[in-house]
Coordinates of C-alpha atoms in Angstrom, one line a residue:
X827 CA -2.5 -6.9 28.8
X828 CA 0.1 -4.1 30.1
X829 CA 2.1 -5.3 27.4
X830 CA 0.2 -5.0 24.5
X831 CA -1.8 -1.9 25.2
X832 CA 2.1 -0.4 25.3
X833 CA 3.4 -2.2 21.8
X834 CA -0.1 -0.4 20.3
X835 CA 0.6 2.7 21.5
X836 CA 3.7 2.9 20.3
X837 CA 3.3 2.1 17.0
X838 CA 0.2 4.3 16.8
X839 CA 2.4 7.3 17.8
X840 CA 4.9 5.9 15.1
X841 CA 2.5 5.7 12.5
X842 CA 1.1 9.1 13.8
X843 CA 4.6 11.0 13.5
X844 CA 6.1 9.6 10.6
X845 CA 3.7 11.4 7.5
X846 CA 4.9 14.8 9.3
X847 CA 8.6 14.4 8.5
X848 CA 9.1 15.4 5.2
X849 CA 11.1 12.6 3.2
X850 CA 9.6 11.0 0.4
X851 CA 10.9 7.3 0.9
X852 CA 7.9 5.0 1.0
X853 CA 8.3 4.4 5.3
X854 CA 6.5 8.1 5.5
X855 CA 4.4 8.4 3.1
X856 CA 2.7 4.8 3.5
X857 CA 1.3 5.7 6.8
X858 CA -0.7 8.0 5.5
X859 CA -2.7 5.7 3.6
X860 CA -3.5 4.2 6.6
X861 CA -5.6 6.8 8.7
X862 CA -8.7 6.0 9.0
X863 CA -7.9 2.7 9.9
X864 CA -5.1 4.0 12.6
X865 CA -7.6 6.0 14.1
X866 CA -10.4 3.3 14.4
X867 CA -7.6 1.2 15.9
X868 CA -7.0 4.3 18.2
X869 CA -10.0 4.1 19.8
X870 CA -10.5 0.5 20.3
X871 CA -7.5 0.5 22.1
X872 CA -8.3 3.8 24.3
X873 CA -11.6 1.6 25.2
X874 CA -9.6 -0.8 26.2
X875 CA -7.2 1.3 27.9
X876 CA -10.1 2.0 31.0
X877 CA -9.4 -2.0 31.5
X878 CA -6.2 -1.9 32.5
X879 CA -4.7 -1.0 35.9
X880 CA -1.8 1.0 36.1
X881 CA -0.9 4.4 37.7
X882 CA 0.3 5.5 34.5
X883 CA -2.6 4.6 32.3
X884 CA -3.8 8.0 32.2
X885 CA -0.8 9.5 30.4
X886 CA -0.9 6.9 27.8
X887 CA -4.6 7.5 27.5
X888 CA -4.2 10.9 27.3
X889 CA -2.1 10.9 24.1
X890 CA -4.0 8.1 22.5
X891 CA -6.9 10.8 23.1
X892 CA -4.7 13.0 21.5
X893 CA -3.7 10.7 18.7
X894 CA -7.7 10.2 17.7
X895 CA -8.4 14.1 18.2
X896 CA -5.2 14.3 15.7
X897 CA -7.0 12.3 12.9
X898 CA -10.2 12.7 13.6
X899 CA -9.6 16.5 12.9
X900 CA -8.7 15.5 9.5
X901 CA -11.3 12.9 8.6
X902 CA -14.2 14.5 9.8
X903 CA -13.9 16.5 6.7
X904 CA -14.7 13.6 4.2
X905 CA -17.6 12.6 6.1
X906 CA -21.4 14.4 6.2
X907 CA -20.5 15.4 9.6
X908 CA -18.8 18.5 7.6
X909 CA -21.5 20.2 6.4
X910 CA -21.1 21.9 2.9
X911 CA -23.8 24.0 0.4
X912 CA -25.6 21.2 -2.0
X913 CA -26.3 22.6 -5.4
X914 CA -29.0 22.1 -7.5
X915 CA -29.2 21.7 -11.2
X916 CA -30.8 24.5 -12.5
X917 CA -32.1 25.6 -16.6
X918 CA -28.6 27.6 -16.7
X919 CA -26.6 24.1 -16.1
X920 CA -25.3 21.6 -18.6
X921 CA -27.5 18.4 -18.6
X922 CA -26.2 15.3 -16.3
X923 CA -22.9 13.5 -17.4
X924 CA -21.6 10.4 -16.1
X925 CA -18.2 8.6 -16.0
X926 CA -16.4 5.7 -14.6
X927 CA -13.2 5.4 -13.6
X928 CA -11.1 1.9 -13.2
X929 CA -8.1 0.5 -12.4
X930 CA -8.5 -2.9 -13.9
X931 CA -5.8 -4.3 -12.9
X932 CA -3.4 -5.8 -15.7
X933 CA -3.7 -9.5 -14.7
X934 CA -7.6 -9.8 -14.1
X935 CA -8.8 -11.6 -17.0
X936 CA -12.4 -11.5 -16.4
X937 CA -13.5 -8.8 -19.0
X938 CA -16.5 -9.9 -19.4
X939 CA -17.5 -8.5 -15.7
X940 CA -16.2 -5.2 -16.5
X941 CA -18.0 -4.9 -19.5
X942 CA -21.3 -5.9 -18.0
X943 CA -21.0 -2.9 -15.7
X944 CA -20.3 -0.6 -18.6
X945 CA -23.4 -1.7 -20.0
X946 CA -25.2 -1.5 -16.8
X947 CA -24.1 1.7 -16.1
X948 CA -24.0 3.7 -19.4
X949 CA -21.5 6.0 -18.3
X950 CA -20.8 9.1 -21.0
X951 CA -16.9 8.5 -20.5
X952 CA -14.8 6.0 -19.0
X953 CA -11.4 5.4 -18.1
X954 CA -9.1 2.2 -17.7
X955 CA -5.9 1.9 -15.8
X956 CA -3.6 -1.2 -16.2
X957 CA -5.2 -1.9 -19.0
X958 CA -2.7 -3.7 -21.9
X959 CA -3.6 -5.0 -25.1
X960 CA -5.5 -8.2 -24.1
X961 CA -7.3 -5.5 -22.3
X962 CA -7.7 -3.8 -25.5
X963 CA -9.1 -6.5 -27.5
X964 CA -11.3 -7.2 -24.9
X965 CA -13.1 -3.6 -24.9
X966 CA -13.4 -3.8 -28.7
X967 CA -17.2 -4.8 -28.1
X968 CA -17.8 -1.5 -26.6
X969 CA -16.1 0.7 -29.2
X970 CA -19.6 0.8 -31.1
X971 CA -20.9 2.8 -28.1
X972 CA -17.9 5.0 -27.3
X973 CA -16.9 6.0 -31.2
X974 CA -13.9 8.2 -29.6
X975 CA -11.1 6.5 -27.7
X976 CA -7.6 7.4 -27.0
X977 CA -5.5 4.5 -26.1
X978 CA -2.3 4.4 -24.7
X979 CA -1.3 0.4 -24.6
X980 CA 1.5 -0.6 -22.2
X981 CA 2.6 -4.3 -20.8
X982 CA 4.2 -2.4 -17.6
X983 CA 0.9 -1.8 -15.4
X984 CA 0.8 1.6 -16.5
X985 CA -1.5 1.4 -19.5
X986 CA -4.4 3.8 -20.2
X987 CA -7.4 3.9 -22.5
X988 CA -10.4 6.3 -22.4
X989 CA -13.5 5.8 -24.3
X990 CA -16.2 8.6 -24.6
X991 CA -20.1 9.0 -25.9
X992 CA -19.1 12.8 -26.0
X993 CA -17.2 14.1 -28.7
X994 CA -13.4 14.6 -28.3
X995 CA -12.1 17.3 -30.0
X996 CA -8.8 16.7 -28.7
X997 CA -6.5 13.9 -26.9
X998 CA -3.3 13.7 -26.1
X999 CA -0.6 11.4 -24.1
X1000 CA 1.7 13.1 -21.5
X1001 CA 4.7 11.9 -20.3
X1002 CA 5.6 14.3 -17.3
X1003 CA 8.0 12.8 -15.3
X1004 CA 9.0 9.4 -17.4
X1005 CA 8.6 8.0 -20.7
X1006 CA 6.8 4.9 -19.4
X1007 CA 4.2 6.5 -16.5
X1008 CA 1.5 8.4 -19.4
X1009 CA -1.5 10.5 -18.5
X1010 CA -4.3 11.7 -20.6
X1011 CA -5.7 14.6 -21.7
X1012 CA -9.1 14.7 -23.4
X1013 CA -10.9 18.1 -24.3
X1014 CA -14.6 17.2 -24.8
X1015 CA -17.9 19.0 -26.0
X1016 CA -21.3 18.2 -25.1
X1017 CA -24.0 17.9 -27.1
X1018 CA -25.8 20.6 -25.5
X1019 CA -22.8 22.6 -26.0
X1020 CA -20.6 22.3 -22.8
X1021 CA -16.9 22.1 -23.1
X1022 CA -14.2 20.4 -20.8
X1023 CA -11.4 18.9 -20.4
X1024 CA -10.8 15.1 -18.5
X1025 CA -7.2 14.3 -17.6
X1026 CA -6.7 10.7 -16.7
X1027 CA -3.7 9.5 -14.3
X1028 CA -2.0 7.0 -12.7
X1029 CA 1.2 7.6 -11.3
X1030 CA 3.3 5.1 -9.8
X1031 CA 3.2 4.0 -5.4
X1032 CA 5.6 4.7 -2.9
X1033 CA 5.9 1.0 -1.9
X1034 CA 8.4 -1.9 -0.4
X1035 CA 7.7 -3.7 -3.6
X1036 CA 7.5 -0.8 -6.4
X1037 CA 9.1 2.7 -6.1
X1038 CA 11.3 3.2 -3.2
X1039 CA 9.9 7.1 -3.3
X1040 CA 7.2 9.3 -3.7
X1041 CA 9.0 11.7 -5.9
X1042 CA 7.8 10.4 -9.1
X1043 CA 4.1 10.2 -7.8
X1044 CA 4.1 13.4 -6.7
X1045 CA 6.0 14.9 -9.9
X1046 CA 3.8 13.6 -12.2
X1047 CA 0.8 14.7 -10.3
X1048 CA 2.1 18.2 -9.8
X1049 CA 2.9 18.6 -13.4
X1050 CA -0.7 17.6 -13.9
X1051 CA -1.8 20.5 -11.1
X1052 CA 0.4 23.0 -12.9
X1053 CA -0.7 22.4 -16.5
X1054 CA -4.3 22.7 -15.8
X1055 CA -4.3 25.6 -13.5
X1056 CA -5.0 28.0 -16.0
X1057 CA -7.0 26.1 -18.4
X1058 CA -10.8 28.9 -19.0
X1059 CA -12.5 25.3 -19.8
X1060 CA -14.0 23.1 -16.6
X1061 CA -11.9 20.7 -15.3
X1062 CA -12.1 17.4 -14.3
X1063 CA -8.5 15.0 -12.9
X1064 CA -9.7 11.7 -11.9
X1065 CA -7.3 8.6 -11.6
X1066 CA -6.0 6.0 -9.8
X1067 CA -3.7 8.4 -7.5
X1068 CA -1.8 6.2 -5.5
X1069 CA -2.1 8.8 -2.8
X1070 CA -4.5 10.2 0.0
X1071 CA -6.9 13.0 0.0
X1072 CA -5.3 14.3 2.8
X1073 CA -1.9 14.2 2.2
X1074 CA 0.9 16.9 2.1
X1075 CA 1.3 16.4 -1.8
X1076 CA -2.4 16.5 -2.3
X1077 CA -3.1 19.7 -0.3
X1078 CA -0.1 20.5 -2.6
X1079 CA -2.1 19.4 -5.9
X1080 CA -5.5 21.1 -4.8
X1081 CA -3.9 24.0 -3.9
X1082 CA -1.7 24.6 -7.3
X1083 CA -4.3 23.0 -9.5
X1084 CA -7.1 25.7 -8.2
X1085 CA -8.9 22.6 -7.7
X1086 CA -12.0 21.0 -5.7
X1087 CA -11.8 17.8 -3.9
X1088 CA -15.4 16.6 -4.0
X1089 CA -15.0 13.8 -0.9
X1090 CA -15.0 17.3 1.7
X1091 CA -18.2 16.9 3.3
X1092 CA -19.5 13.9 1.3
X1093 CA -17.5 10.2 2.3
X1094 CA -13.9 8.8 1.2
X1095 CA -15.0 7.0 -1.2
X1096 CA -12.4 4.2 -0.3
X1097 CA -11.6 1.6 -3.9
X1098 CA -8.4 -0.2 -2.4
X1099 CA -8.4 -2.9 -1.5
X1100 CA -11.6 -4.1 -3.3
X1101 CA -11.4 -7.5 -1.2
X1102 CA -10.7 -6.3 2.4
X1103 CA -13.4 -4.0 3.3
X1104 CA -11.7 -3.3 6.8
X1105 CA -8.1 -2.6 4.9
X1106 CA -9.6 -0.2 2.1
X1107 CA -7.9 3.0 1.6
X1108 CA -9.4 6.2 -0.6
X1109 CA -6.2 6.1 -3.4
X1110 CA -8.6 6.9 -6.4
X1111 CA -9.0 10.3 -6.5
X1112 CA -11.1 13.1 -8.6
X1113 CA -10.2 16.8 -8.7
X1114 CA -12.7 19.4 -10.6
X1115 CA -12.8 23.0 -11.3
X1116 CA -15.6 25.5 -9.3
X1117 CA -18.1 25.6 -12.9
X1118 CA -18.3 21.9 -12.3
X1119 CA -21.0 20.6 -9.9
X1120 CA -20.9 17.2 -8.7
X1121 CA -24.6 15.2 -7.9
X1122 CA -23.2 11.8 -7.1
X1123 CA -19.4 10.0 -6.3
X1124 CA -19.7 6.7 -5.2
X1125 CA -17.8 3.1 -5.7
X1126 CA -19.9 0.6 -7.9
X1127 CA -19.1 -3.3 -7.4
X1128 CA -16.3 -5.1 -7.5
X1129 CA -15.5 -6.7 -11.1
X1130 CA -12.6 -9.1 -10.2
X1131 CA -9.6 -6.1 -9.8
X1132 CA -8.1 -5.3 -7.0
X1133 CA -9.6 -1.6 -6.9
X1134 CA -13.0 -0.6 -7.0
X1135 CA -14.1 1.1 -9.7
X1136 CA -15.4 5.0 -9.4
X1137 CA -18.8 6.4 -10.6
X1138 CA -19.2 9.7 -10.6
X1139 CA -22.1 11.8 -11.9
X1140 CA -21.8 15.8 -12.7
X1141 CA -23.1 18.7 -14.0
X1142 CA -21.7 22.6 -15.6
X1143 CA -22.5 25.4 -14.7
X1144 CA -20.7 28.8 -15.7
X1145 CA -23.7 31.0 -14.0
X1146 CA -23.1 29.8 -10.4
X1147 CA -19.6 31.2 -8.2
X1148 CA -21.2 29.5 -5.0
X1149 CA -18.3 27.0 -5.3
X1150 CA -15.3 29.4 -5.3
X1151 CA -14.9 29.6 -1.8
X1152 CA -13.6 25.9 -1.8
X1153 CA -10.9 27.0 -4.1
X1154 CA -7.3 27.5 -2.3
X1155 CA -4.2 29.0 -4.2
X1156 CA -1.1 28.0 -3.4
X1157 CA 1.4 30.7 -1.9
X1158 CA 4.6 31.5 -2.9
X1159 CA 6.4 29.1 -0.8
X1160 CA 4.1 26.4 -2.2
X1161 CA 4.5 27.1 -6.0
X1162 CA 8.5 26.8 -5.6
X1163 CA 7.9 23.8 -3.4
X1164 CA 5.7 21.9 -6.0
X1165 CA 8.3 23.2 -8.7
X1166 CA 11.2 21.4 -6.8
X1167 CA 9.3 18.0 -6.6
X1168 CA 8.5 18.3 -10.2
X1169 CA 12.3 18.3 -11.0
X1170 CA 13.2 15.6 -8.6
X1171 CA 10.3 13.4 -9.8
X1172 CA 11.9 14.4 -13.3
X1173 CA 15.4 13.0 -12.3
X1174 CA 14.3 9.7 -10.9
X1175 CA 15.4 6.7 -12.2
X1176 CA 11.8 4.5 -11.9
X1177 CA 12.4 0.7 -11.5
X1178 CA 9.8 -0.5 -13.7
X1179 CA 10.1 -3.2 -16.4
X1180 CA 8.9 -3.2 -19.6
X1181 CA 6.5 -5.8 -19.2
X1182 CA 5.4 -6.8 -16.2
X1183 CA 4.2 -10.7 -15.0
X1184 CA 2.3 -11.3 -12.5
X1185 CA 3.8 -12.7 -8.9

């Protein structure tokens, strides 16, 4: 038992340490996916600790108190434990919209499940990641009910489409970082005469088995940041992230996007992996400016992918500043750091084929 209470707090302290040095190869950043499920594995083993006897026990306990004090700091503030202001609709706001996000995953063949949700749901706008052409002829059915699309079709895992009830005055595909990893950008107007702009993304993981780095992640989504930071219209960046709430590169994002991260004070909203519940990280992310206001953000039921897709449900309003205080603006230090990752996500040679085949 001496034994393995040891081997566990080991790696917890390795798993623990390795997010704070700053290298971008996939052995640091990974970890971080992992906290909420390092710190629940934290205190089952300080519980177990008070079984063991050993006249050291209470150092080791003492920095596996340490190590849960350590995450729990952070996760505390994506639970209702962190109390924030609620805001009410009011006659100034825009009326309720409503959009999904998905990542679809490329190889799931059963459409028909996702567009039954569609239908369930009615959502204003959605958005599809991994989605390639069979994908595309497969959402044809819908395109009746969402008369603008913008599609951006790819065999690679990276494909995009977006389909909208709201009229889209403008769409475009960017290309930040690389010519195969696209994102969207969608400027949209109400019916009741609300304007804003949805960017879709999806940028590649930091993973044994894809990129060997985070530096084309965390380019692309800092080009993203830096484009939209001084956009007048609302905001919204929603997306399959492949990244963390809470780590250094998105404190980085909020921060140089003048952004909100709607999970402080609400839940994590965890989508990956859709089949293990007790191995399900938050990597689906959503980022809005203060003039948006959001009533619900929740996952809706799994449709055969391997991620959960993301409902979320929002209102504008240009009359209420109540939400300004959750804006932060990056320093000086900051703005050249997120410049020098957007260069070095620019210059690195992704490893991704054109088409890809499932395993």
């Amino acid at each position: 038992m001496w034994e393995i209470y040891l081997v566990f707090v080991v790696l917890l302290l390795i798993l623990t340490v390795l997010p704070k040095i700053p290298s971008s190869h996939w052995i640091f950043r990974v970890p971080d996916f992992g906290k909420i499920q390092i710190t629940y594995i934290t205190l089952i083993i300080f519980i177990f600790g008070f079984f063991i006897n050993s006249k050291y026990i209470w150092y080791y306990q003492a920095l596996l108190l340490t190590i849960f004090i350590y995450h729990g700091f952070t996760l505390i503030k994506y639970t209702k434990f962190y109390k924030i202001k609620r805001h009410q609709q009011t006659k100034n706001s825009s009326k309720k919209q409503h959009f999904i996000s998905a990542n679809v995953y490329q190889f799931n063949k059963d459409y028909n499940r996702f567009i039954n949700l569609i239908k369930k749901y009615q959502p204003d706008v959605f958005l599809t990641m991994e989605s390639n052409g069979d994908w595309e002829k497969a959402l044809q059915i819908l395109e009746k009910d969402y008369p603008y699309q913008h599609k951006v079709t790819l065999e690679n895992t990276y494909g995009m489409h977006f389909y909208s009830k709201i009229e889209v005055a403008d769409a475009k595909t960017h290309y930040f970082v690389a010519d195969d990893i696209p994102s969207i950008e969608a400027h949209l107007k109400t019916k009741d005469g609300y304007e804003f702009v949805f960017f879709g993304v999806h940028p590649p993981p930091p993973s044994p088995t894809e990129e060997e780095t985070s530096k084309e992640r965390d380019g692309d989504l800092l080009s993203v940041a830096k484009r939209v930071k001084d956009y007048t219209k609302p905001v919204i960046v929603v997306g399959d992230f492949n990244n963390v709430a809470w780590s250094r590169s998105s404190v980085l994002f909020r921060k140089t996007s003048h952004l909100i991260d709607p999970r402080v004070g609400y839940a994590f909203v965890s989508t990956f992996h859709a089949k293990y519940k007790l191995l399900r990280f938050p990597i689906d992310l959503m980022f809005h400016s203060e003039d948006i206001f959001i009533e619900q953000l929740k996952t809706l039921e799994n449709f055969g992918s391997d991620h959960l897709p993301v409902y979320c449900e929002f209102f504008i309003d240009h009359h209420n500043d109540e939400q300004e205080e959750h804006v932060e603006a990056a320093d000086a230090e900051e703005i050249a750091e997120a410049e020098e990752i957007i260069e070095e996500g620019k210059k690195e040679e992704g490893e991704r084929d054109v088409v890809v085949t499932e395993d």
